[in-house]
Structure formats: C-alpha cells, structure tokens
Amino acid sequence: MRHPLVMGNWKLKGSTHMVSELIAGLRNALSRVDGCGVAIAPPVMYLDQARHALAGSCIALGAQNVDINLSGAFTGEISANMLRDVGAQYIIIGHSERRTYHKETDRAISEKFAVLKEAGLIPVLCIGETEAENEEGKTEEVCARQIDAVIKTLGAPAMKGAVIAYEPVWAIGTGKSATPAQAQAVHKFIRDHIAKHDTAIAAEVIIQYGGSVNDKNATELFAQPDIDGALVGGASLKADAFAAIVKAASAAKKS
Ligand code: PGA
C-alpha cells in the first residue's frame, strides 16, 4: 500500500539561523505523523546542520540536485555518495528550474536517476509541461517523454521505490495551482503509462503533485485517487503551512 509523501523544496533560500528556526517549528508542529512520509530539501550547504536538527524526528532529509559523477575533477558538484554520507535520502532531480536555467536534458536527468539508485537513494523525478505545451495540448506527450527517458535507459524496474513529482511549470511559484481534476487526470495518465510496463510498480509508485500547493488547496488535491502528497516550494518555508499540508496528506489516507 502506498503512502503519500510531502516534501519541502526550499530552493535557494535559507541561512543557519533560518534552518534552525524552521526545523524547530516543524518538529514542534509535526511531533507525530501517521500514514504519510515527510521530507525537507534545504540547500546543500545546510544539509549537515539540518541532519543534526532533524535527529529523532519523523522528518527525513532530502536534497535538490546531484551530479552524475561520483568523484574527480568536477568543480562545484556534489555526488550521490556525499549526499548519502550527510544523511539525505530523497533527492530531487529534473526540476523545471534546472531544466530551464541549467539546460538539463532528459538524458542527463536519467543519468542522475541511475546514480541515485546505485547509491541507494530515492530519486524524486520532476516532470511537467510548460504553459505553451499545455495550451498546445502536449501535456501527456511531455510527461511520457520525460518518464520514458528513464524507463528506456534503465528499464521499468528502476521506478520501483522512486518518486515522481508532476509539476506543471505554469503552476510553480505562480499561485496558480492546477485544479484537483486537472492534476488527477495527468496523474492517472502517468500511472497508466507506467502500468504499460509493470502494473505492480505503477500501483506502488508515489506520484506527488507540485505547483502552488498551500494549506488551502492541499485537502482537495490529496482527495484525488492518484495524487500521493506534494512537492512544496513557497509554503514549505512556513512551518505552520507546511505542517497543515502534511496533516492534510495524512488525513487523506488512500489505499
Ligand atoms: P511552489 O514550488 O510550491 O512554490 O509552486 C513547487 C516546486 O517548485 O517544487
């Protein structure tokens, strides 16, 4: 039976002070969570601090990116083994901001997926269409292409234990979330697409929604049968709002 996962993507936000304040607030608000995974992905700079601050809590540690190389002359990069070493478990890859600003290709993202699996870490694979693609009716085509980049190189079993985050680019940071029905239709398409390769893996894979999720719209989104929690940007920086989203996911308890 799959559980929802609510993960905070802090992006390029934070300071040592903010990390200790926000984690203290989250621990206070989320002393116990049932039936829902919770994780936060602070900037890599603060992972070790966050690991210590999270010790003994029900909140797992995540990160926002990884390099495809494990070691060597790759200035500025962070390896999967380093992320594992500092206790990160859930690693976001393929976020639209990286696809856009860092020109990450489907191929590079599938290599990141492979390196994470190899290191025993959980890839959180972000996929989703731009506004223009949405208007041209290409949502399903884009999502299928982004998933197939992984399945064609690594095989469908690579999806076992991984997380997919469907994040329509037009909904990220805009305050304009997809409607629950819109999101559900795409999530169902994604699950059915994976089921063409392996029905058991498709039934178990966590498919998060991301894009302007907040404490007001979370309950309705999580009531949809194929929406398994959320990848949360802006609202993950406020302890109360993030905790309310986690509680909404926990209350939704789907089978
Ligand atoms: P948002 O960001 O919640 O601020 O829209 C989501 C994300 O980029 O993962």
PDB file of C-alpha atoms and ligand atoms in Angstrom:
ATOM      1  CA  MET A   1       0.000   0.000   0.000  1.00  0.00           C
ATOM      2  CA  ARG A   2       1.466   3.335  -0.987  1.00  0.00           C
ATOM      3  CA  HIS A   3       1.650   6.314   1.339  1.00  0.00           C
ATOM      4  CA  PRO A   4       1.674   9.955   0.343  1.00  0.00           C
ATOM      5  CA  LEU A   5       4.920  11.901   0.666  1.00  0.00           C
ATOM      6  CA  VAL A   6       5.022  15.613   1.400  1.00  0.00           C
ATOM      7  CA  MET A   7       8.403  17.119   0.645  1.00  0.00           C
ATOM      8  CA  GLY A   8       9.567  20.699   1.064  1.00  0.00           C
ATOM      9  CA  ASN A   9      11.793  22.118  -1.661  1.00  0.00           C
ATOM     10  CA  TRP A  10      13.498  25.101  -0.065  1.00  0.00           C
ATOM     11  CA  LYS A  11      15.257  26.055  -3.319  1.00  0.00           C
ATOM     12  CA  LEU A  12      17.897  28.797  -2.899  1.00  0.00           C
ATOM     13  CA  LYS A  13      16.529  30.040   0.421  1.00  0.00           C
ATOM     14  CA  GLY A  14      17.997  29.864   3.892  1.00  0.00           C
ATOM     15  CA  SER A  15      20.692  30.719   6.407  1.00  0.00           C
ATOM     16  CA  THR A  16      21.980  28.934   9.502  1.00  0.00           C
ATOM     17  CA  HIS A  17      19.510  30.915  11.577  1.00  0.00           C
ATOM     18  CA  MET A  18      16.562  30.158   9.301  1.00  0.00           C
ATOM     19  CA  VAL A  19      17.416  26.419   9.195  1.00  0.00           C
ATOM     20  CA  SER A  20      17.374  26.103  12.977  1.00  0.00           C
ATOM     21  CA  GLU A  21      14.201  28.215  13.369  1.00  0.00           C
ATOM     22  CA  LEU A  22      12.235  26.470  10.629  1.00  0.00           C
ATOM     23  CA  ILE A  23      13.218  22.953  11.691  1.00  0.00           C
ATOM     24  CA  ALA A  24      12.385  23.743  15.314  1.00  0.00           C
ATOM     25  CA  GLY A  25       8.965  24.968  14.146  1.00  0.00           C
ATOM     26  CA  LEU A  26       8.413  21.850  12.022  1.00  0.00           C
ATOM     27  CA  ARG A  27       9.396  19.495  14.827  1.00  0.00           C
ATOM     28  CA  ASN A  28       7.018  21.258  17.122  1.00  0.00           C
ATOM     29  CA  ALA A  29       4.110  21.103  14.665  1.00  0.00           C
ATOM     30  CA  LEU A  30       4.828  17.560  13.441  1.00  0.00           C
ATOM     31  CA  SER A  31       5.732  15.593  16.537  1.00  0.00           C
ATOM     32  CA  ARG A  32       3.823  12.594  15.143  1.00  0.00           C
ATOM     33  CA  VAL A  33       2.673  11.839  11.604  1.00  0.00           C
ATOM     34  CA  ASP A  34       0.749   8.715  10.557  1.00  0.00           C
ATOM     35  CA  GLY A  35       0.400   7.281   7.092  1.00  0.00           C
ATOM     36  CA  CYS A  36       2.436   9.983   5.349  1.00  0.00           C
ATOM     37  CA  GLY A  37       6.132  10.443   4.641  1.00  0.00           C
ATOM     38  CA  VAL A  38       7.649  13.875   5.294  1.00  0.00           C
ATOM     39  CA  ALA A  39      10.936  15.257   3.974  1.00  0.00           C
ATOM     40  CA  ILE A  40      12.656  18.595   3.511  1.00  0.00           C
ATOM     41  CA  ALA A  41      15.309  19.546   0.979  1.00  0.00           C
ATOM     42  CA  PRO A  42      17.317  22.534   2.216  1.00  0.00           C
ATOM     43  CA  PRO A  43      20.202  23.964   0.142  1.00  0.00           C
ATOM     44  CA  VAL A  44      23.114  21.509   0.133  1.00  0.00           C
ATOM     45  CA  MET A  45      25.144  23.941   2.268  1.00  0.00           C
ATOM     46  CA  TYR A  46      22.853  23.293   5.222  1.00  0.00           C
ATOM     47  CA  LEU A  47      22.315  19.536   4.924  1.00  0.00           C
ATOM     48  CA  ASP A  48      24.622  18.624   7.779  1.00  0.00           C
ATOM     49  CA  GLN A  49      23.111  21.248  10.048  1.00  0.00           C
ATOM     50  CA  ALA A  50      19.625  20.059   9.080  1.00  0.00           C
ATOM     51  CA  ARG A  51      20.546  16.418   9.691  1.00  0.00           C
ATOM     52  CA  HIS A  52      21.510  17.215  13.268  1.00  0.00           C
ATOM     53  CA  ALA A  53      18.474  19.417  13.813  1.00  0.00           C
ATOM     54  CA  LEU A  54      16.161  16.654  12.496  1.00  0.00           C
ATOM     55  CA  ALA A  55      17.678  13.821  14.574  1.00  0.00           C
ATOM     56  CA  GLY A  56      14.986  11.717  16.222  1.00  0.00           C
ATOM     57  CA  SER A  57      12.135  13.454  14.342  1.00  0.00           C
ATOM     58  CA  CYS A  58       9.748  11.951  11.779  1.00  0.00           C
ATOM     59  CA  ILE A  59      11.093  14.282   9.066  1.00  0.00           C
ATOM     60  CA  ALA A  60      13.547  12.847   6.541  1.00  0.00           C
ATOM     61  CA  LEU A  61      16.309  14.787   4.838  1.00  0.00           C
ATOM     62  CA  GLY A  62      16.425  15.434   1.103  1.00  0.00           C
ATOM     63  CA  ALA A  63      18.466  17.424  -1.392  1.00  0.00           C
ATOM     64  CA  GLN A  64      17.734  19.368  -4.554  1.00  0.00           C
ATOM     65  CA  ASN A  65      20.248  18.038  -7.063  1.00  0.00           C
ATOM     66  CA  VAL A  66      23.106  15.597  -7.615  1.00  0.00           C
ATOM     67  CA  ASP A  67      25.954  15.258 -10.090  1.00  0.00           C
ATOM     68  CA  ILE A  68      26.259  12.253 -12.404  1.00  0.00           C
ATOM     69  CA  ASN A  69      29.887  11.715 -11.328  1.00  0.00           C
ATOM     70  CA  LEU A  70      30.953  10.119  -8.068  1.00  0.00           C
ATOM     71  CA  SER A  71      34.341  11.737  -7.655  1.00  0.00           C
ATOM     72  CA  GLY A  72      37.051  13.603  -9.541  1.00  0.00           C
ATOM     73  CA  ALA A  73      37.719  16.909 -11.248  1.00  0.00           C
ATOM     74  CA  PHE A  74      34.167  18.282 -11.319  1.00  0.00           C
ATOM     75  CA  THR A  75      34.414  21.669  -9.630  1.00  0.00           C
ATOM     76  CA  GLY A  76      31.323  22.753  -7.771  1.00  0.00           C
ATOM     77  CA  GLU A  77      29.493  19.417  -7.948  1.00  0.00           C
ATOM     78  CA  ILE A  78      28.063  17.171  -5.217  1.00  0.00           C
ATOM     79  CA  SER A  79      27.996  13.383  -5.534  1.00  0.00           C
ATOM     80  CA  ALA A  80      25.324  10.858  -4.579  1.00  0.00           C
ATOM     81  CA  ASN A  81      27.700   9.280  -2.054  1.00  0.00           C
ATOM     82  CA  MET A  82      28.266  12.671  -0.404  1.00  0.00           C
ATOM     83  CA  LEU A  83      24.507  13.181  -0.118  1.00  0.00           C
ATOM     84  CA  ARG A  84      24.127   9.744   1.431  1.00  0.00           C
ATOM     85  CA  ASP A  85      27.060  10.461   3.750  1.00  0.00           C
ATOM     86  CA  VAL A  86      25.277  13.500   5.233  1.00  0.00           C
ATOM     87  CA  GLY A  87      22.027  11.580   5.630  1.00  0.00           C
ATOM     88  CA  ALA A  88      19.997  12.782   2.633  1.00  0.00           C
ATOM     89  CA  GLN A  89      17.528  10.180   1.351  1.00  0.00           C
ATOM     90  CA  TYR A  90      15.170  11.863  -1.142  1.00  0.00           C
ATOM     91  CA  ILE A  91      16.925  13.659  -3.975  1.00  0.00           C
ATOM     92  CA  ILE A  92      15.045  15.963  -6.355  1.00  0.00           C
ATOM     93  CA  ILE A  93      16.154  15.658  -9.976  1.00  0.00           C
ATOM     94  CA  GLY A  94      14.849  17.190 -13.173  1.00  0.00           C
ATOM     95  CA  HIS A  95      13.193  20.166 -11.524  1.00  0.00           C
ATOM     96  CA  SER A  96      11.968  22.551 -14.224  1.00  0.00           C
ATOM     97  CA  GLU A  97      14.194  25.307 -12.827  1.00  0.00           C
ATOM     98  CA  ARG A  98      17.215  23.112 -13.505  1.00  0.00           C
ATOM     99  CA  ARG A  99      15.910  22.029 -16.884  1.00  0.00           C
ATOM    100  CA  THR A 100      15.456  25.712 -17.803  1.00  0.00           C
ATOM    101  CA  TYR A 101      18.352  27.579 -16.146  1.00  0.00           C
ATOM    102  CA  HIS A 102      20.942  24.800 -16.272  1.00  0.00           C
ATOM    103  CA  LYS A 103      19.852  23.281 -19.580  1.00  0.00           C
ATOM    104  CA  GLU A 104      19.499  19.801 -18.060  1.00  0.00           C
ATOM    105  CA  THR A 105      18.396  17.288 -20.671  1.00  0.00           C
ATOM    106  CA  ASP A 106      16.221  14.194 -20.278  1.00  0.00           C
ATOM    107  CA  ARG A 107      19.351  12.143 -20.846  1.00  0.00           C
ATOM    108  CA  ALA A 108      21.346  13.876 -18.076  1.00  0.00           C
ATOM    109  CA  ILE A 109      18.391  13.509 -15.738  1.00  0.00           C
ATOM    110  CA  SER A 110      18.140   9.778 -16.425  1.00  0.00           C
ATOM    111  CA  GLU A 111      21.863   9.503 -15.625  1.00  0.00           C
ATOM    112  CA  LYS A 112      21.219  11.268 -12.313  1.00  0.00           C
ATOM    113  CA  PHE A 113      18.367   8.838 -11.662  1.00  0.00           C
ATOM    114  CA  ALA A 114      20.758   5.920 -12.239  1.00  0.00           C
ATOM    115  CA  VAL A 115      23.481   7.304  -9.987  1.00  0.00           C
ATOM    116  CA  LEU A 116      20.969   7.808  -7.152  1.00  0.00           C
ATOM    117  CA  LYS A 117      19.560   4.290  -7.440  1.00  0.00           C
ATOM    118  CA  GLU A 118      23.088   2.920  -7.461  1.00  0.00           C
ATOM    119  CA  ALA A 119      23.830   4.804  -4.225  1.00  0.00           C
ATOM    120  CA  GLY A 120      20.637   3.507  -2.598  1.00  0.00           C
ATOM    121  CA  LEU A 121      18.993   6.947  -2.591  1.00  0.00           C
ATOM    122  CA  ILE A 122      15.443   7.803  -3.656  1.00  0.00           C
ATOM    123  CA  PRO A 123      15.092   9.888  -6.823  1.00  0.00           C
ATOM    124  CA  VAL A 124      12.268  12.408  -6.807  1.00  0.00           C
ATOM    125  CA  LEU A 125      11.873  12.801 -10.563  1.00  0.00           C
ATOM    126  CA  CYS A 126      10.183  16.084 -11.512  1.00  0.00           C
ATOM    127  CA  ILE A 127       8.266  16.159 -14.765  1.00  0.00           C
ATOM    128  CA  GLY A 128       5.724  18.530 -16.240  1.00  0.00           C
ATOM    129  CA  GLU A 129       4.759  20.676 -19.186  1.00  0.00           C
ATOM    130  CA  THR A 130       5.256  24.399 -19.769  1.00  0.00           C
ATOM    131  CA  GLU A 131       2.349  26.760 -20.260  1.00  0.00           C
ATOM    132  CA  ALA A 132       2.855  26.775 -24.026  1.00  0.00           C
ATOM    133  CA  GLU A 133       2.935  22.973 -24.155  1.00  0.00           C
ATOM    134  CA  ASN A 134      -0.193  22.874 -22.044  1.00  0.00           C
ATOM    135  CA  GLU A 135      -2.004  25.238 -24.400  1.00  0.00           C
ATOM    136  CA  GLU A 136      -0.918  23.126 -27.366  1.00  0.00           C
ATOM    137  CA  GLY A 137      -2.411  20.011 -25.720  1.00  0.00           C
ATOM    138  CA  LYS A 138       1.011  18.399 -25.267  1.00  0.00           C
ATOM    139  CA  THR A 139       0.855  17.672 -21.530  1.00  0.00           C
ATOM    140  CA  GLU A 140       0.670  13.894 -21.859  1.00  0.00           C
ATOM    141  CA  GLU A 141       3.277  13.761 -24.606  1.00  0.00           C
ATOM    142  CA  VAL A 142       5.766  15.757 -22.495  1.00  0.00           C
ATOM    143  CA  CYS A 143       5.175  13.715 -19.325  1.00  0.00           C
ATOM    144  CA  ALA A 144       5.506  10.442 -21.246  1.00  0.00           C
ATOM    145  CA  ARG A 145       8.751  11.610 -22.867  1.00  0.00           C
ATOM    146  CA  GLN A 146      10.258  12.655 -19.529  1.00  0.00           C
ATOM    147  CA  ILE A 147       9.371   9.327 -17.893  1.00  0.00           C
ATOM    148  CA  ASP A 148      10.398   7.263 -20.896  1.00  0.00           C
ATOM    149  CA  ALA A 149      13.861   8.857 -20.783  1.00  0.00           C
ATOM    150  CA  VAL A 150      14.350   6.889 -17.554  1.00  0.00           C
ATOM    151  CA  ILE A 151      12.428   3.744 -18.465  1.00  0.00           C
ATOM    152  CA  LYS A 152      14.110   3.339 -21.863  1.00  0.00           C
ATOM    153  CA  THR A 153      17.622   3.558 -20.430  1.00  0.00           C
ATOM    154  CA  LEU A 154      17.170   1.877 -17.027  1.00  0.00           C
ATOM    155  CA  GLY A 155      14.062  -0.251 -17.522  1.00  0.00           C
ATOM    156  CA  ALA A 156      10.715  -0.010 -15.719  1.00  0.00           C
ATOM    157  CA  PRO A 157      12.024  -1.759 -12.547  1.00  0.00           C
ATOM    158  CA  ALA A 158      14.104   1.391 -11.894  1.00  0.00           C
ATOM    159  CA  MET A 159      10.818   3.101 -10.990  1.00  0.00           C
ATOM    160  CA  LYS A 160      10.348   0.756  -8.045  1.00  0.00           C
ATOM    161  CA  GLY A 161      10.738   2.774  -4.870  1.00  0.00           C
ATOM    162  CA  ALA A 162      11.220   6.036  -6.775  1.00  0.00           C
ATOM    163  CA  VAL A 163       9.039   9.119  -6.503  1.00  0.00           C
ATOM    164  CA  ILE A 164       7.600  11.118  -9.394  1.00  0.00           C
ATOM    165  CA  ALA A 165       6.596  14.745  -8.902  1.00  0.00           C
ATOM    166  CA  TYR A 166       4.201  16.054 -11.534  1.00  0.00           C
ATOM    167  CA  GLU A 167       4.817  19.792 -11.562  1.00  0.00           C
ATOM    168  CA  PRO A 168       3.178  21.760 -14.367  1.00  0.00           C
ATOM    169  CA  VAL A 169       5.727  24.529 -14.992  1.00  0.00           C
ATOM    170  CA  TRP A 170       2.981  27.143 -15.242  1.00  0.00           C
ATOM    171  CA  ALA A 171       1.867  26.312 -11.692  1.00  0.00           C
ATOM    172  CA  ILE A 172       5.271  26.603  -9.994  1.00  0.00           C
ATOM    173  CA  GLY A 173       5.621  29.681  -7.825  1.00  0.00           C
ATOM    174  CA  THR A 174       2.722  31.397  -9.614  1.00  0.00           C
ATOM    175  CA  GLY A 175      -0.052  30.914  -7.078  1.00  0.00           C
ATOM    176  CA  LYS A 176      -1.963  29.267  -9.947  1.00  0.00           C
ATOM    177  CA  SER A 177      -2.227  25.598  -8.963  1.00  0.00           C
ATOM    178  CA  ALA A 178      -3.688  23.033 -11.337  1.00  0.00           C
ATOM    179  CA  THR A 179      -7.237  22.196 -10.318  1.00  0.00           C
ATOM    180  CA  PRO A 180      -7.616  18.868  -8.493  1.00  0.00           C
ATOM    181  CA  ALA A 181      -9.399  17.415 -11.536  1.00  0.00           C
ATOM    182  CA  GLN A 182      -6.710  18.634 -13.959  1.00  0.00           C
ATOM    183  CA  ALA A 183      -3.933  17.229 -11.778  1.00  0.00           C
ATOM    184  CA  GLN A 184      -5.764  13.924 -11.215  1.00  0.00           C
ATOM    185  CA  ALA A 185      -6.169  13.407 -14.967  1.00  0.00           C
ATOM    186  CA  VAL A 186      -2.419  13.794 -15.545  1.00  0.00           C
ATOM    187  CA  HIS A 187      -1.501  11.652 -12.514  1.00  0.00           C
ATOM    188  CA  LYS A 188      -3.763   8.888 -13.810  1.00  0.00           C
ATOM    189  CA  PHE A 189      -2.155   9.179 -17.235  1.00  0.00           C
ATOM    190  CA  ILE A 190       1.317   8.859 -15.638  1.00  0.00           C
ATOM    191  CA  ARG A 191       0.313   5.813 -13.578  1.00  0.00           C
ATOM    192  CA  ASP A 192      -1.336   4.146 -16.589  1.00  0.00           C
ATOM    193  CA  HIS A 193       1.737   4.907 -18.671  1.00  0.00           C
ATOM    194  CA  ILE A 194       4.000   3.120 -16.167  1.00  0.00           C
ATOM    195  CA  ALA A 195       1.453   0.293 -15.903  1.00  0.00           C
ATOM    196  CA  LYS A 196       2.030  -0.478 -19.584  1.00  0.00           C
ATOM    197  CA  HIS A 197       5.458  -1.712 -18.429  1.00  0.00           C
ATOM    198  CA  ASP A 198       4.647  -3.022 -14.944  1.00  0.00           C
ATOM    199  CA  THR A 199       1.285  -2.847 -13.192  1.00  0.00           C
ATOM    200  CA  ALA A 200       2.638  -3.631  -9.709  1.00  0.00           C
ATOM    201  CA  ILE A 201       5.250  -0.884  -9.857  1.00  0.00           C
ATOM    202  CA  ALA A 202       2.672   1.566 -11.261  1.00  0.00           C
ATOM    203  CA  ALA A 203       0.296   0.817  -8.394  1.00  0.00           C
ATOM    204  CA  GLU A 204       3.014   1.445  -5.797  1.00  0.00           C
ATOM    205  CA  VAL A 205       4.875   4.424  -7.239  1.00  0.00           C
ATOM    206  CA  ILE A 206       4.352   7.673  -5.347  1.00  0.00           C
ATOM    207  CA  ILE A 207       3.192  10.445  -7.693  1.00  0.00           C
ATOM    208  CA  GLN A 208       3.333  13.813  -5.954  1.00  0.00           C
ATOM    209  CA  TYR A 209       1.733  16.949  -7.294  1.00  0.00           C
ATOM    210  CA  GLY A 210       3.736  20.190  -7.196  1.00  0.00           C
ATOM    211  CA  GLY A 211       2.933  23.761  -8.134  1.00  0.00           C
ATOM    212  CA  SER A 212       1.490  26.343  -5.744  1.00  0.00           C
ATOM    213  CA  VAL A 213       0.350  23.785  -3.163  1.00  0.00           C
ATOM    214  CA  ASN A 214      -0.658  25.511   0.062  1.00  0.00           C
ATOM    215  CA  ASP A 215      -2.617  24.851   3.233  1.00  0.00           C
ATOM    216  CA  LYS A 216      -5.850  25.937   1.467  1.00  0.00           C
ATOM    217  CA  ASN A 217      -5.796  23.726  -1.620  1.00  0.00           C
ATOM    218  CA  ALA A 218      -3.987  20.643  -0.217  1.00  0.00           C
ATOM    219  CA  THR A 219      -7.014  18.749   1.096  1.00  0.00           C
ATOM    220  CA  GLU A 220      -8.856  18.823  -2.220  1.00  0.00           C
ATOM    221  CA  LEU A 221      -5.755  17.843  -4.176  1.00  0.00           C
ATOM    222  CA  PHE A 222      -4.989  14.919  -1.836  1.00  0.00           C
ATOM    223  CA  ALA A 223      -8.575  13.661  -2.102  1.00  0.00           C
ATOM    224  CA  GLN A 224      -7.800  12.655  -5.704  1.00  0.00           C
ATOM    225  CA  PRO A 225      -7.061   8.929  -6.009  1.00  0.00           C
ATOM    226  CA  ASP A 226      -3.760   9.249  -7.884  1.00  0.00           C
ATOM    227  CA  ILE A 227      -2.264  12.235  -6.027  1.00  0.00           C
ATOM    228  CA  ASP A 228       0.154  10.979  -3.371  1.00  0.00           C
ATOM    229  CA  GLY A 229       1.212  14.069  -1.464  1.00  0.00           C
ATOM    230  CA  ALA A 230       3.104  17.059  -2.792  1.00  0.00           C
ATOM    231  CA  LEU A 231       6.404  18.683  -3.572  1.00  0.00           C
ATOM    232  CA  VAL A 232       6.022  22.077  -1.943  1.00  0.00           C
ATOM    233  CA  GLY A 233       8.095  25.183  -2.640  1.00  0.00           C
ATOM    234  CA  GLY A 234       6.945  28.503  -1.165  1.00  0.00           C
ATOM    235  CA  ALA A 235       4.642  27.056   1.505  1.00  0.00           C
ATOM    236  CA  SER A 236       7.413  24.764   2.793  1.00  0.00           C
ATOM    237  CA  LEU A 237       9.204  27.808   4.214  1.00  0.00           C
ATOM    238  CA  LYS A 238       6.449  28.420   6.770  1.00  0.00           C
ATOM    239  CA  ALA A 239       6.270  25.774   9.495  1.00  0.00           C
ATOM    240  CA  ASP A 240       2.527  26.140  10.073  1.00  0.00           C
ATOM    241  CA  ALA A 241       1.568  25.985   6.400  1.00  0.00           C
ATOM    242  CA  PHE A 242       3.865  23.021   5.694  1.00  0.00           C
ATOM    243  CA  ALA A 243       2.588  21.150   8.763  1.00  0.00           C
ATOM    244  CA  ALA A 244      -1.012  21.766   7.664  1.00  0.00           C
ATOM    245  CA  ILE A 245      -0.206  20.289   4.227  1.00  0.00           C
ATOM    246  CA  VAL A 246       1.373  17.217   5.866  1.00  0.00           C
ATOM    247  CA  LYS A 247      -1.695  16.787   8.069  1.00  0.00           C
ATOM    248  CA  ALA A 248      -3.983  17.050   5.030  1.00  0.00           C
ATOM    249  CA  ALA A 249      -2.000  14.267   3.315  1.00  0.00           C
ATOM    250  CA  SER A 250      -2.028  12.141   6.439  1.00  0.00           C
ATOM    251  CA  ALA A 251      -5.814  12.565   6.761  1.00  0.00           C
ATOM    252  CA  ALA A 252      -6.389  11.612   3.117  1.00  0.00           C
ATOM    253  CA  LYS A 253      -5.048   8.043   3.742  1.00  0.00           C
ATOM    254  CA  LYS A 254      -5.520   6.319   0.456  1.00  0.00           C
ATOM    255  CA  SER A 255      -5.067   2.673  -0.297  1.00  0.00           C
TER     256      SER A 255
HETATM  257  P1  PGA B   1       5.813  26.182  -5.361  1.00  0.00           P
HETATM  258  O1  PGA B   1       7.080  25.348  -5.900  1.00  0.00           O
HETATM  259  O2  PGA B   1       5.122  25.342  -4.326  1.00  0.00           O
HETATM  260  O3  PGA B   1       6.409  27.445  -4.780  1.00  0.00           O
HETATM  261  O4  PGA B   1       4.937  26.459  -6.543  1.00  0.00           O
HETATM  262  C1  PGA B   1       7.000  23.953  -6.121  1.00  0.00           C
HETATM  263  C2  PGA B   1       8.309  23.428  -6.642  1.00  0.00           C
HETATM  264  O5  PGA B   1       8.990  24.127  -7.401  1.00  0.00           O
HETATM  265  O6  PGA B   1       8.710  22.292  -6.325  1.00  0.00           O
END
